[in-house]
Amino acid sequence: MKQSALVVFVVILIMLVGCGENLDNGKNYEVAGIRTLTVRAHNKHAGVLQQAADAVNESWRVRGYEYTFNLEIEGHDWTLHTHEQEREAREARHSRLSIELMAGQGPDIFFFEEDLNLRGLARSGFLVDIYTLIDNCHYSNREDFFTNVLNAFEINDGLYMFPVSFGFYHIGINASLPYSDRFAQESTITLSQMMDIYLDISDNYFEFSHLVPGVAQCLSSFDNLAEAGIGGFVDFETRTANLVVPEFVSFLNLLQNFFDGNDHVQGSLWGINGMATDDFLRDISNEHFFEMHSMQLAPASAFLERSTPYFVNYRPLADDNGRLLINAHGDNVWAALSVTTVGDSALAWEFIRHLLNAYYEPVGAAMFSGIFSNLAPWAGMSFATPIKRSHFPGATLRTFESVFDIVDAGYHEVGLAHLECEYERNLQIENALRQIAELNDMPMVMLSPMIPTRVYAQGTNFENFAVGAITAEDLAQRIQNSISIWLIE
């Protein structure tokens, strides 16, 4: 009997240690009775981070723990005025993080930022495989989450970046364009198909040659679209690249034609209150080839009927294998977290579990985006799906409520059809939820293969290619050389 009791005690102790509830781990007991976790993130997350910290303390109080949880937020803002200054500040933060981790210091958790060399940090052993934290915790298992999304974020079969939400780019085509029904023939649209359709119509129909593409801002630069194409020709597991092939050369030539010697094409803007209003869509239909939104409430156009459909046949962007594209630093991924090996990884996972609930049900300050006074995307202002399965469809239903609040208030003519009838409104919601649920379970892949821009866009290579100073074969070879060196560093 005593032996059985001892076995039970040992099992419980192991479970507690594996889920962040160990009572002694050095770092967090420098001050008696206080366990401290350090998080490095943009200040727009401050409110939701603090709500999660309060939830941890309440959980510990209920369980009778004699110590408290202390959260230290190392925040930063968008306080710089130029793109170049912000890029330099971001690079400085990334360099500081790498140096700290090499010295055995740094935060317990940090939020992913564009151009961070996450693959290099994971390869160097500075990041915890979050799968191990999930598997060792008796409060969670992998099936609690959309595992197809986690698969898309994997690096060499490990999960070193954990998204708190996800979503897709829905792209509609201008209803006035010839054979716009080409969009309806496919369940998804690839970047190459999008560019092909644009070039085909603009080259062959003079009356539409004035239209600009109107793609999402993150896809409006040559650099970003080139990076999206690069991923399919790099094997990160074997650390090899195979970019000097006809398929990638053809993709580069397609990019050159699409951008027509420019670094950028005009991207889409979003409407009032994050909503694509009727006036907004009518105006941009005179200027834009596509309507492509992922931000805040704008994707409602992809799911709800409009009285006048200025853009039609909305389809999600996917790769050539039909996998939906997710942008790790886009509007639909509210945050992507990494846990460092220099910190308290078990406590970090305990905190993250409460953080997911805070993003799902924010209250008070957590509903607002830090430096801004407007509601945060996770406060019913985004069609992104929380990563935890049980949080769908609740979060999406709240987002539809936000859409209908704007409709019912009558502040703006949003042009949505059949919403005066409760039955029709509910029917549209049910259809939209079914569509989103089907998308949520499709295979997915990262839009960006997480290669720092400095690696593949060295010097003036892209500019020289854009103006015809070097060929697509030359550019492919130069990108191949740069990435090959980076892969073996």
Short mmCIF file of C-alpha atoms in Angstrom, two decimals:
data_model
loop_
_atom_site.label_atom_id
_atom_site.label_comp_id
_atom_site.label_asym_id
_atom_site.label_seq_id
_atom_site.Cartn_x
_atom_site.Cartn_y
_atom_site.Cartn_z
CA MET A 1 0.00 0.00 0.00
CA LYS A 2 2.82 2.37 0.90
CA GLN A 3 4.60 1.48 -2.33
CA SER A 4 1.45 2.27 -4.36
CA ALA A 5 1.08 5.61 -2.62
CA LEU A 6 4.71 6.42 -3.37
CA VAL A 7 4.22 5.58 -7.05
CA VAL A 8 1.16 7.86 -7.22
CA PHE A 9 3.12 10.67 -5.55
CA VAL A 10 6.01 10.32 -7.98
CA VAL A 11 3.65 10.31 -11.00
CA ILE A 12 1.89 13.46 -9.77
CA LEU A 13 5.24 15.15 -9.14
CA ILE A 14 6.44 14.36 -12.66
CA MET A 15 3.21 15.71 -14.15
CA LEU A 16 3.50 18.93 -12.17
CA VAL A 17 7.09 19.45 -13.20
CA GLY A 18 6.25 18.80 -16.84
CA CYS A 19 3.55 21.48 -16.90
CA GLY A 20 5.33 24.36 -15.26
CA GLU A 21 4.30 23.69 -11.69
CA ASN A 22 7.64 22.61 -10.28
CA LEU A 23 8.39 24.33 -6.98
CA ASP A 24 12.08 24.94 -7.40
CA ASN A 25 13.98 25.83 -10.55
CA GLY A 26 16.64 28.32 -9.55
CA LYS A 27 16.06 31.23 -11.88
CA ASN A 28 12.62 32.08 -10.57
CA TYR A 29 13.50 31.83 -6.90
CA GLU A 30 16.11 34.54 -6.70
CA VAL A 31 13.43 36.43 -4.80
CA ALA A 32 11.74 34.19 -2.26
CA GLY A 33 8.09 33.50 -2.98
CA ILE A 34 8.15 35.05 -6.48
CA ARG A 35 8.45 33.28 -9.82
CA THR A 36 9.35 35.64 -12.66
CA LEU A 37 8.83 35.16 -16.38
CA THR A 38 10.28 37.57 -18.94
CA VAL A 39 8.48 38.19 -22.24
CA ARG A 40 9.83 40.32 -25.10
CA ALA A 41 7.04 41.64 -27.33
CA HIS A 42 5.49 44.65 -29.00
CA ASN A 43 3.65 46.84 -26.50
CA LYS A 44 0.35 46.34 -28.32
CA HIS A 45 0.21 42.96 -26.54
CA ALA A 46 0.77 44.42 -23.05
CA GLY A 47 -2.87 44.25 -21.98
CA VAL A 48 -3.46 40.66 -23.03
CA LEU A 49 -0.12 39.59 -21.52
CA GLN A 50 -1.09 41.12 -18.18
CA GLN A 51 -4.50 39.43 -18.27
CA ALA A 52 -2.77 36.09 -18.71
CA ALA A 53 -0.39 36.87 -15.83
CA ASP A 54 -3.35 37.68 -13.57
CA ALA A 55 -4.95 34.37 -14.57
CA VAL A 56 -1.79 32.47 -13.60
CA ASN A 57 -1.79 34.12 -10.18
CA GLU A 58 -5.48 33.36 -9.66
CA SER A 59 -4.88 29.72 -10.63
CA TRP A 60 -2.06 29.47 -8.12
CA ARG A 61 -4.14 31.14 -5.39
CA VAL A 62 -6.95 28.64 -5.89
CA ARG A 63 -4.46 25.78 -5.60
CA GLY A 64 -3.01 27.23 -2.43
CA TYR A 65 0.49 28.00 -3.71
CA GLU A 66 2.56 30.18 -1.37
CA TYR A 67 4.26 32.14 -4.10
CA THR A 68 3.20 34.61 -6.78
CA PHE A 69 3.75 35.00 -10.49
CA ASN A 70 5.58 38.08 -11.76
CA LEU A 71 5.59 38.98 -15.45
CA GLU A 72 8.28 41.26 -16.83
CA ILE A 73 7.41 42.66 -20.27
CA GLU A 74 10.29 43.98 -22.33
CA GLY A 75 8.29 45.97 -24.86
CA HIS A 76 8.88 48.13 -27.88
CA ASP A 77 6.68 50.39 -30.02
CA TRP A 78 6.46 51.68 -33.57
CA THR A 79 7.94 54.99 -32.56
CA LEU A 80 10.13 55.52 -35.62
CA HIS A 81 9.00 57.54 -38.61
CA THR A 82 10.72 55.91 -41.57
CA HIS A 83 10.78 52.36 -42.87
CA GLU A 84 14.58 52.42 -42.81
CA GLN A 85 14.73 53.51 -39.16
CA GLU A 86 12.27 50.81 -38.14
CA ARG A 87 14.25 48.19 -40.07
CA GLU A 88 17.45 49.25 -38.30
CA ALA A 89 15.75 49.14 -34.89
CA ARG A 90 14.36 45.68 -35.67
CA GLU A 91 17.78 44.40 -36.74
CA ALA A 92 19.28 45.79 -33.52
CA ARG A 93 16.70 43.87 -31.47
CA HIS A 94 17.47 40.69 -33.38
CA SER A 95 21.25 41.10 -32.88
CA ARG A 96 20.75 41.75 -29.18
CA LEU A 97 18.62 38.61 -28.82
CA SER A 98 21.21 36.42 -30.57
CA ILE A 99 24.05 37.77 -28.44
CA GLU A 100 22.07 37.27 -25.24
CA LEU A 101 21.14 33.70 -26.10
CA MET A 102 24.75 32.84 -26.94
CA ALA A 103 25.70 34.19 -23.50
CA GLY A 104 23.06 32.06 -21.78
CA GLN A 105 20.82 35.05 -21.11
CA GLY A 106 17.71 36.59 -22.64
CA PRO A 107 13.93 36.34 -22.19
CA ASP A 108 11.93 33.22 -21.41
CA ILE A 109 9.57 34.01 -24.31
CA PHE A 110 9.87 36.30 -27.31
CA PHE A 111 7.41 37.21 -30.05
CA PHE A 112 8.43 36.59 -33.64
CA GLU A 113 9.28 39.57 -35.84
CA GLU A 114 9.82 39.87 -39.56
CA ASP A 115 13.36 38.99 -40.71
CA LEU A 116 14.32 37.27 -37.45
CA ASN A 117 16.61 34.32 -38.24
CA LEU A 118 14.47 31.83 -36.35
CA ARG A 119 15.81 28.86 -38.28
CA GLY A 120 19.33 29.74 -37.22
CA LEU A 121 18.32 30.12 -33.56
CA ALA A 122 16.55 26.76 -33.61
CA ARG A 123 19.48 25.07 -35.36
CA SER A 124 21.87 26.46 -32.71
CA GLY A 125 19.82 24.93 -29.90
CA PHE A 126 18.59 28.20 -28.39
CA LEU A 127 14.87 27.39 -28.75
CA VAL A 128 12.69 24.80 -27.06
CA ASP A 129 10.67 22.38 -29.16
CA ILE A 130 7.18 23.37 -27.99
CA TYR A 131 5.87 19.92 -28.91
CA THR A 132 7.78 18.60 -25.89
CA LEU A 133 6.09 21.15 -23.63
CA ILE A 134 2.65 20.16 -24.93
CA ASP A 135 3.40 16.44 -24.62
CA ASN A 136 4.76 16.76 -21.06
CA CYS A 137 1.76 18.72 -19.79
CA HIS A 138 -1.25 16.86 -18.41
CA TYR A 139 -3.45 19.90 -19.13
CA SER A 140 -2.90 19.81 -22.89
CA ASN A 141 -2.22 17.59 -25.87
CA ARG A 142 -1.55 18.24 -29.54
CA GLU A 143 -5.13 17.49 -30.58
CA ASP A 144 -6.28 20.52 -28.59
CA PHE A 145 -4.88 22.61 -31.43
CA PHE A 146 -5.20 22.80 -35.21
CA THR A 147 -2.31 20.43 -35.81
CA ASN A 148 -2.28 21.14 -39.56
CA VAL A 149 -1.41 24.74 -38.70
CA LEU A 150 1.30 23.69 -36.25
CA ASN A 151 2.72 21.45 -38.99
CA ALA A 152 3.06 24.52 -41.22
CA PHE A 153 5.15 26.26 -38.54
CA GLU A 154 7.52 23.33 -38.00
CA ILE A 155 11.27 23.59 -38.49
CA ASN A 156 12.93 20.22 -39.08
CA ASP A 157 9.98 18.40 -37.45
CA GLY A 158 10.14 20.56 -34.32
CA LEU A 159 7.80 23.38 -33.27
CA TYR A 160 9.92 26.40 -32.35
CA MET A 161 7.32 29.07 -33.05
CA PHE A 162 3.78 28.76 -31.68
CA PRO A 163 1.03 30.81 -33.41
CA VAL A 164 -1.84 31.99 -31.22
CA SER A 165 -4.08 32.35 -34.30
CA PHE A 166 -4.07 31.84 -38.05
CA GLY A 167 -5.94 32.81 -41.20
CA PHE A 168 -5.63 33.25 -44.93
CA TYR A 169 -5.58 35.78 -47.74
CA HIS A 170 -8.94 35.87 -49.51
CA ILE A 171 -8.69 37.36 -52.98
CA GLY A 172 -11.64 38.43 -55.13
CA ILE A 173 -11.46 39.51 -58.75
CA ASN A 174 -13.04 42.64 -60.23
CA ALA A 175 -16.54 41.69 -61.39
CA SER A 176 -16.23 43.80 -64.56
CA LEU A 177 -13.26 41.83 -65.92
CA PRO A 178 -13.65 39.29 -68.74
CA TYR A 179 -13.68 35.61 -67.76
CA SER A 180 -13.51 36.52 -64.09
CA ASP A 181 -15.19 33.16 -63.64
CA ARG A 182 -11.71 31.61 -64.01
CA PHE A 183 -11.48 32.20 -60.28
CA ALA A 184 -14.59 30.10 -59.73
CA GLN A 185 -13.09 27.10 -61.49
CA GLU A 186 -10.57 26.48 -58.71
CA SER A 187 -11.03 26.06 -54.96
CA THR A 188 -7.82 28.03 -54.34
CA ILE A 189 -5.65 30.52 -56.24
CA THR A 190 -1.85 30.45 -56.40
CA LEU A 191 0.39 33.49 -56.63
CA SER A 192 1.44 32.44 -60.14
CA GLN A 193 -2.19 32.06 -61.27
CA MET A 194 -3.00 35.47 -59.82
CA MET A 195 -0.13 37.11 -61.71
CA ASP A 196 -0.91 35.19 -64.92
CA ILE A 197 -4.55 36.33 -64.92
CA TYR A 198 -3.52 39.92 -64.25
CA LEU A 199 -0.97 39.96 -67.09
CA ASP A 200 -3.26 38.14 -69.51
CA ILE A 201 -6.16 40.56 -69.13
CA SER A 202 -4.14 43.77 -68.79
CA ASP A 203 -2.08 42.89 -71.88
CA ASN A 204 -5.03 41.86 -74.06
CA TYR A 205 -7.79 44.23 -73.00
CA PHE A 206 -6.80 47.89 -73.34
CA GLU A 207 -9.85 49.10 -71.41
CA PHE A 208 -8.52 47.38 -68.27
CA SER A 209 -4.82 48.23 -68.65
CA HIS A 210 -5.13 51.14 -66.18
CA LEU A 211 -6.04 48.83 -63.28
CA VAL A 212 -3.37 48.19 -60.66
CA PRO A 213 -3.14 44.73 -59.06
CA GLY A 214 -4.46 45.69 -55.60
CA VAL A 215 -2.85 42.81 -53.71
CA ALA A 216 -2.28 42.71 -49.94
CA GLN A 217 0.41 45.09 -48.69
CA CYS A 218 2.74 42.24 -47.68
CA LEU A 219 2.66 40.94 -51.27
CA SER A 220 3.12 44.29 -52.98
CA SER A 221 6.94 44.21 -53.01
CA PHE A 222 9.21 42.27 -55.34
CA ASP A 223 11.25 41.06 -52.34
CA ASN A 224 8.29 39.46 -50.56
CA LEU A 225 6.85 37.74 -53.60
CA ALA A 226 10.29 36.47 -54.57
CA GLU A 227 10.77 35.02 -51.10
CA ALA A 228 7.39 33.26 -51.33
CA GLY A 229 8.59 31.57 -54.51
CA ILE A 230 12.00 30.65 -53.09
CA GLY A 231 10.62 28.38 -50.36
CA GLY A 232 9.61 25.60 -52.73
CA PHE A 233 13.19 25.22 -53.99
CA VAL A 234 14.98 24.99 -50.62
CA ASP A 235 15.26 21.82 -48.53
CA PHE A 236 15.84 23.04 -45.00
CA GLU A 237 16.29 19.56 -43.56
CA THR A 238 19.21 18.70 -45.84
CA ARG A 239 20.26 22.38 -45.93
CA THR A 240 20.44 22.50 -49.69
CA ALA A 241 18.98 24.83 -52.34
CA ASN A 242 18.05 24.05 -55.94
CA LEU A 243 17.07 27.40 -57.42
CA VAL A 244 18.89 27.22 -60.75
CA VAL A 245 16.08 25.30 -62.43
CA PRO A 246 13.63 26.29 -65.22
CA GLU A 247 10.68 26.42 -62.82
CA PHE A 248 12.23 29.08 -60.58
CA VAL A 249 13.65 31.01 -63.53
CA SER A 250 10.14 31.11 -65.03
CA PHE A 251 8.77 32.38 -61.72
CA LEU A 252 11.33 35.20 -61.71
CA ASN A 253 10.40 36.18 -65.26
CA LEU A 254 6.74 36.20 -64.24
CA LEU A 255 7.64 38.52 -61.33
CA GLN A 256 9.55 40.83 -63.66
CA ASN A 257 6.52 41.17 -65.93
CA PHE A 258 4.14 41.60 -63.01
CA PHE A 259 6.18 44.40 -61.43
CA ASP A 260 7.12 45.91 -64.82
CA GLY A 261 10.45 47.32 -63.63
CA ASN A 262 9.12 48.59 -60.29
CA ASP A 263 10.01 47.51 -56.77
CA HIS A 264 6.37 47.63 -55.66
CA VAL A 265 2.86 47.40 -57.05
CA GLN A 266 -0.04 49.17 -55.41
CA GLY A 267 -1.49 47.19 -52.53
CA SER A 268 -5.00 47.11 -51.15
CA LEU A 269 -6.10 49.35 -48.31
CA TRP A 270 -8.84 48.43 -45.89
CA GLY A 271 -12.10 50.20 -45.23
CA ILE A 272 -13.56 52.16 -42.35
CA ASN A 273 -13.64 50.31 -39.02
CA GLY A 274 -11.72 47.51 -40.70
CA MET A 275 -14.78 46.95 -42.87
CA ALA A 276 -14.82 47.05 -46.67
CA THR A 277 -17.77 49.42 -47.18
CA ASP A 278 -19.87 49.70 -50.31
CA ASP A 279 -18.38 53.08 -51.23
CA PHE A 280 -14.88 51.76 -50.64
CA LEU A 281 -15.36 48.71 -52.88
CA ARG A 282 -17.04 50.77 -55.60
CA ASP A 283 -14.15 53.23 -55.64
CA ILE A 284 -11.39 50.64 -55.74
CA SER A 285 -13.22 48.62 -58.41
CA ASN A 286 -12.39 51.54 -60.72
CA GLU A 287 -8.71 51.20 -59.84
CA HIS A 288 -7.94 47.66 -58.66
CA PHE A 289 -7.80 44.33 -60.43
CA PHE A 290 -8.16 42.36 -57.20
CA GLU A 291 -9.62 42.94 -53.76
CA MET A 292 -7.40 41.10 -51.33
CA HIS A 293 -7.91 41.42 -47.60
CA SER A 294 -6.97 39.61 -44.43
CA MET A 295 -7.09 42.56 -42.04
CA GLN A 296 -9.71 43.00 -39.31
CA LEU A 297 -13.32 42.78 -40.60
CA ALA A 298 -12.58 43.25 -44.32
CA PRO A 299 -12.73 39.48 -45.15
CA ALA A 300 -16.48 39.62 -44.50
CA SER A 301 -16.70 40.36 -48.24
CA ALA A 302 -15.46 36.85 -48.91
CA PHE A 303 -18.19 35.19 -46.84
CA LEU A 304 -21.30 37.39 -46.94
CA GLU A 305 -23.48 38.36 -49.89
CA ARG A 306 -23.33 41.91 -51.23
CA SER A 307 -26.15 43.86 -52.84
CA THR A 308 -23.74 44.95 -55.59
CA PRO A 309 -20.82 42.54 -56.01
CA TYR A 310 -17.95 44.74 -57.16
CA PHE A 311 -15.51 41.85 -56.57
CA VAL A 312 -16.50 38.21 -56.93
CA ASN A 313 -15.42 34.59 -56.61
CA TYR A 314 -13.24 35.05 -53.54
CA ARG A 315 -10.69 32.27 -53.14
CA PRO A 316 -7.92 31.68 -50.58
CA LEU A 317 -4.29 31.87 -51.70
CA ALA A 318 -2.46 28.54 -51.79
CA ASP A 319 0.74 27.04 -53.09
CA ASP A 320 1.00 24.79 -56.15
CA ASN A 321 0.09 21.77 -54.00
CA GLY A 322 -3.15 23.32 -52.74
CA ARG A 323 -1.80 24.14 -49.28
CA LEU A 324 -3.19 27.40 -47.89
CA LEU A 325 -0.61 30.13 -47.31
CA ILE A 326 -0.12 31.55 -43.81
CA ASN A 327 1.89 34.69 -43.12
CA ALA A 328 3.72 34.37 -39.77
CA HIS A 329 3.97 38.14 -39.35
CA GLY A 330 0.70 39.01 -41.07
CA ASP A 331 -2.64 40.30 -39.85
CA ASN A 332 -4.11 36.86 -39.13
CA VAL A 333 -1.32 35.65 -36.85
CA TRP A 334 -1.86 37.93 -33.86
CA ALA A 335 1.35 36.63 -32.31
CA ALA A 336 3.81 33.77 -32.77
CA LEU A 337 5.78 32.83 -29.67
CA SER A 338 9.14 31.17 -29.14
CA VAL A 339 10.42 29.72 -25.86
CA THR A 340 14.14 29.92 -25.15
CA THR A 341 16.32 27.23 -23.63
CA VAL A 342 17.91 29.78 -21.28
CA GLY A 343 14.60 30.41 -19.50
CA ASP A 344 12.03 28.45 -17.56
CA SER A 345 10.35 26.59 -20.40
CA ALA A 346 7.83 24.71 -18.25
CA LEU A 347 6.61 27.90 -16.58
CA ALA A 348 6.54 29.54 -20.02
CA TRP A 349 4.14 26.88 -21.31
CA GLU A 350 1.90 27.28 -18.28
CA PHE A 351 1.75 31.01 -19.00
CA ILE A 352 1.09 30.42 -22.73
CA ARG A 353 -1.91 28.23 -21.90
CA HIS A 354 -3.47 31.13 -20.00
CA LEU A 355 -2.39 33.56 -22.73
CA LEU A 356 -4.39 31.63 -25.34
CA ASN A 357 -7.49 32.08 -23.19
CA ALA A 358 -6.75 35.80 -22.82
CA TYR A 359 -6.57 36.25 -26.60
CA TYR A 360 -9.84 34.33 -26.89
CA GLU A 361 -11.71 36.26 -24.17
CA PRO A 362 -9.94 39.58 -23.59
CA VAL A 363 -11.38 41.96 -20.99
CA GLY A 364 -10.58 45.56 -20.10
CA ALA A 365 -7.18 46.75 -21.31
CA ALA A 366 -6.56 43.42 -23.07
CA MET A 367 -9.20 44.38 -25.65
CA PHE A 368 -7.11 47.25 -26.97
CA SER A 369 -3.89 47.34 -28.98
CA GLY A 370 -1.50 48.94 -26.54
CA ILE A 371 -0.34 52.19 -28.10
CA PHE A 372 -3.60 52.48 -30.05
CA SER A 373 -7.03 53.29 -28.64
CA ASN A 374 -8.86 51.04 -31.11
CA LEU A 375 -10.03 47.52 -30.39
CA ALA A 376 -7.39 44.86 -30.92
CA PRO A 377 -7.92 42.25 -33.67
CA TRP A 378 -8.46 39.55 -31.03
CA ALA A 379 -11.36 41.54 -29.50
CA GLY A 380 -13.88 40.48 -32.14
CA MET A 381 -12.23 42.52 -34.89
CA SER A 382 -10.55 39.76 -36.90
CA PHE A 383 -11.60 36.73 -38.90
CA ALA A 384 -8.46 34.89 -37.79
CA THR A 385 -9.12 31.59 -36.03
CA PRO A 386 -7.55 30.99 -32.59
CA ILE A 387 -5.12 28.07 -32.64
CA LYS A 388 -7.03 26.20 -29.93
CA ARG A 389 -9.81 24.14 -31.51
CA SER A 390 -12.30 24.74 -28.70
CA HIS A 391 -12.11 28.50 -29.38
CA PHE A 392 -13.67 28.03 -32.82
CA PRO A 393 -16.37 28.95 -33.75
CA GLY A 394 -16.94 31.17 -30.70
CA ALA A 395 -14.33 33.73 -31.72
CA THR A 396 -15.61 33.84 -35.30
CA LEU A 397 -19.20 34.31 -34.16
CA ARG A 398 -18.09 37.33 -32.12
CA THR A 399 -16.44 38.73 -35.24
CA PHE A 400 -19.68 38.40 -37.18
CA GLU A 401 -21.40 40.24 -34.32
CA SER A 402 -18.92 43.10 -34.82
CA VAL A 403 -19.78 43.17 -38.53
CA PHE A 404 -23.50 43.31 -37.82
CA ASP A 405 -23.03 45.96 -35.12
CA ILE A 406 -21.59 48.21 -37.83
CA VAL A 407 -24.38 47.25 -40.24
CA ASP A 408 -27.14 47.85 -37.68
CA ALA A 409 -25.67 51.12 -36.46
CA GLY A 410 -25.95 52.47 -39.99
CA TYR A 411 -22.80 54.57 -39.73
CA HIS A 412 -21.61 53.37 -43.13
CA GLU A 413 -23.30 51.75 -46.09
CA VAL A 414 -21.56 48.37 -46.11
CA GLY A 415 -23.67 46.92 -48.92
CA LEU A 416 -24.29 43.50 -47.37
CA ALA A 417 -27.45 41.85 -48.66
CA HIS A 418 -30.43 40.19 -46.92
CA LEU A 419 -29.34 41.14 -43.39
CA GLU A 420 -32.66 42.73 -42.42
CA CYS A 421 -34.15 39.24 -42.07
CA GLU A 422 -32.91 37.26 -39.06
CA TYR A 423 -33.37 33.97 -40.88
CA GLU A 424 -31.30 35.13 -43.87
CA ARG A 425 -28.67 36.57 -41.54
CA ASN A 426 -28.35 33.31 -39.62
CA LEU A 427 -28.24 31.32 -42.85
CA GLN A 428 -25.33 33.41 -44.15
CA ILE A 429 -23.50 32.98 -40.85
CA GLU A 430 -23.99 29.21 -40.92
CA ASN A 431 -22.70 29.02 -44.50
CA ALA A 432 -19.70 31.21 -43.65
CA LEU A 433 -18.84 29.14 -40.57
CA ARG A 434 -18.99 25.98 -42.66
CA GLN A 435 -16.66 27.50 -45.27
CA ILE A 436 -14.19 28.68 -42.63
CA ALA A 437 -14.29 25.33 -40.81
CA GLU A 438 -13.43 23.53 -44.06
CA LEU A 439 -10.52 25.90 -44.70
CA ASN A 440 -9.27 25.53 -41.12
CA ASP A 441 -8.69 21.82 -41.64
CA MET A 442 -6.94 22.05 -45.01
CA PRO A 443 -3.18 21.46 -45.35
CA MET A 444 -1.21 24.68 -44.85
CA VAL A 445 2.26 26.05 -45.44
CA MET A 446 4.10 29.23 -44.59
CA LEU A 447 3.90 32.04 -47.15
CA SER A 448 7.43 33.05 -46.15
CA PRO A 449 10.06 30.31 -45.72
CA MET A 450 11.61 32.51 -42.98
CA ILE A 451 14.79 33.41 -44.80
CA PRO A 452 16.07 36.86 -43.71
CA THR A 453 15.75 39.40 -46.52
CA ARG A 454 19.46 40.25 -46.30
CA VAL A 455 20.24 36.68 -47.43
CA TYR A 456 18.34 36.51 -50.73
CA ALA A 457 18.09 40.22 -51.62
CA GLN A 458 21.75 41.14 -51.41
CA GLY A 459 23.05 44.40 -52.90
CA THR A 460 21.38 45.58 -56.08
CA ASN A 461 20.56 42.17 -57.55
CA PHE A 462 16.80 42.69 -57.58
CA GLU A 463 17.07 46.25 -58.89
CA ASN A 464 19.41 45.14 -61.68
CA PHE A 465 17.03 42.34 -62.66
CA ALA A 466 13.99 44.64 -62.60
CA VAL A 467 15.58 46.98 -65.17
CA GLY A 468 16.99 44.15 -67.30
CA ALA A 469 20.66 44.56 -66.37
CA ILE A 470 20.88 40.86 -65.44
CA THR A 471 18.82 37.87 -66.59
CA ALA A 472 16.52 35.66 -64.53
CA GLU A 473 19.17 32.91 -64.80
CA ASP A 474 21.79 35.30 -63.37
CA LEU A 475 19.52 36.27 -60.48
CA ALA A 476 18.61 32.65 -59.73
CA GLN A 477 22.32 31.77 -59.55
CA ARG A 478 23.09 34.67 -57.21
CA ILE A 479 20.19 33.79 -54.91
CA GLN A 480 21.32 30.16 -55.00
CA ASN A 481 24.85 31.14 -53.93
CA SER A 482 23.67 33.40 -51.09
CA ILE A 483 21.17 30.93 -49.65
CA SER A 484 23.58 27.99 -49.94
CA ILE A 485 26.16 29.86 -47.85
CA TRP A 486 23.50 30.85 -45.30
CA LEU A 487 22.23 27.28 -44.98
CA ILE A 488 25.63 25.94 -43.89
CA GLU A 489 26.59 28.80 -41.57
#
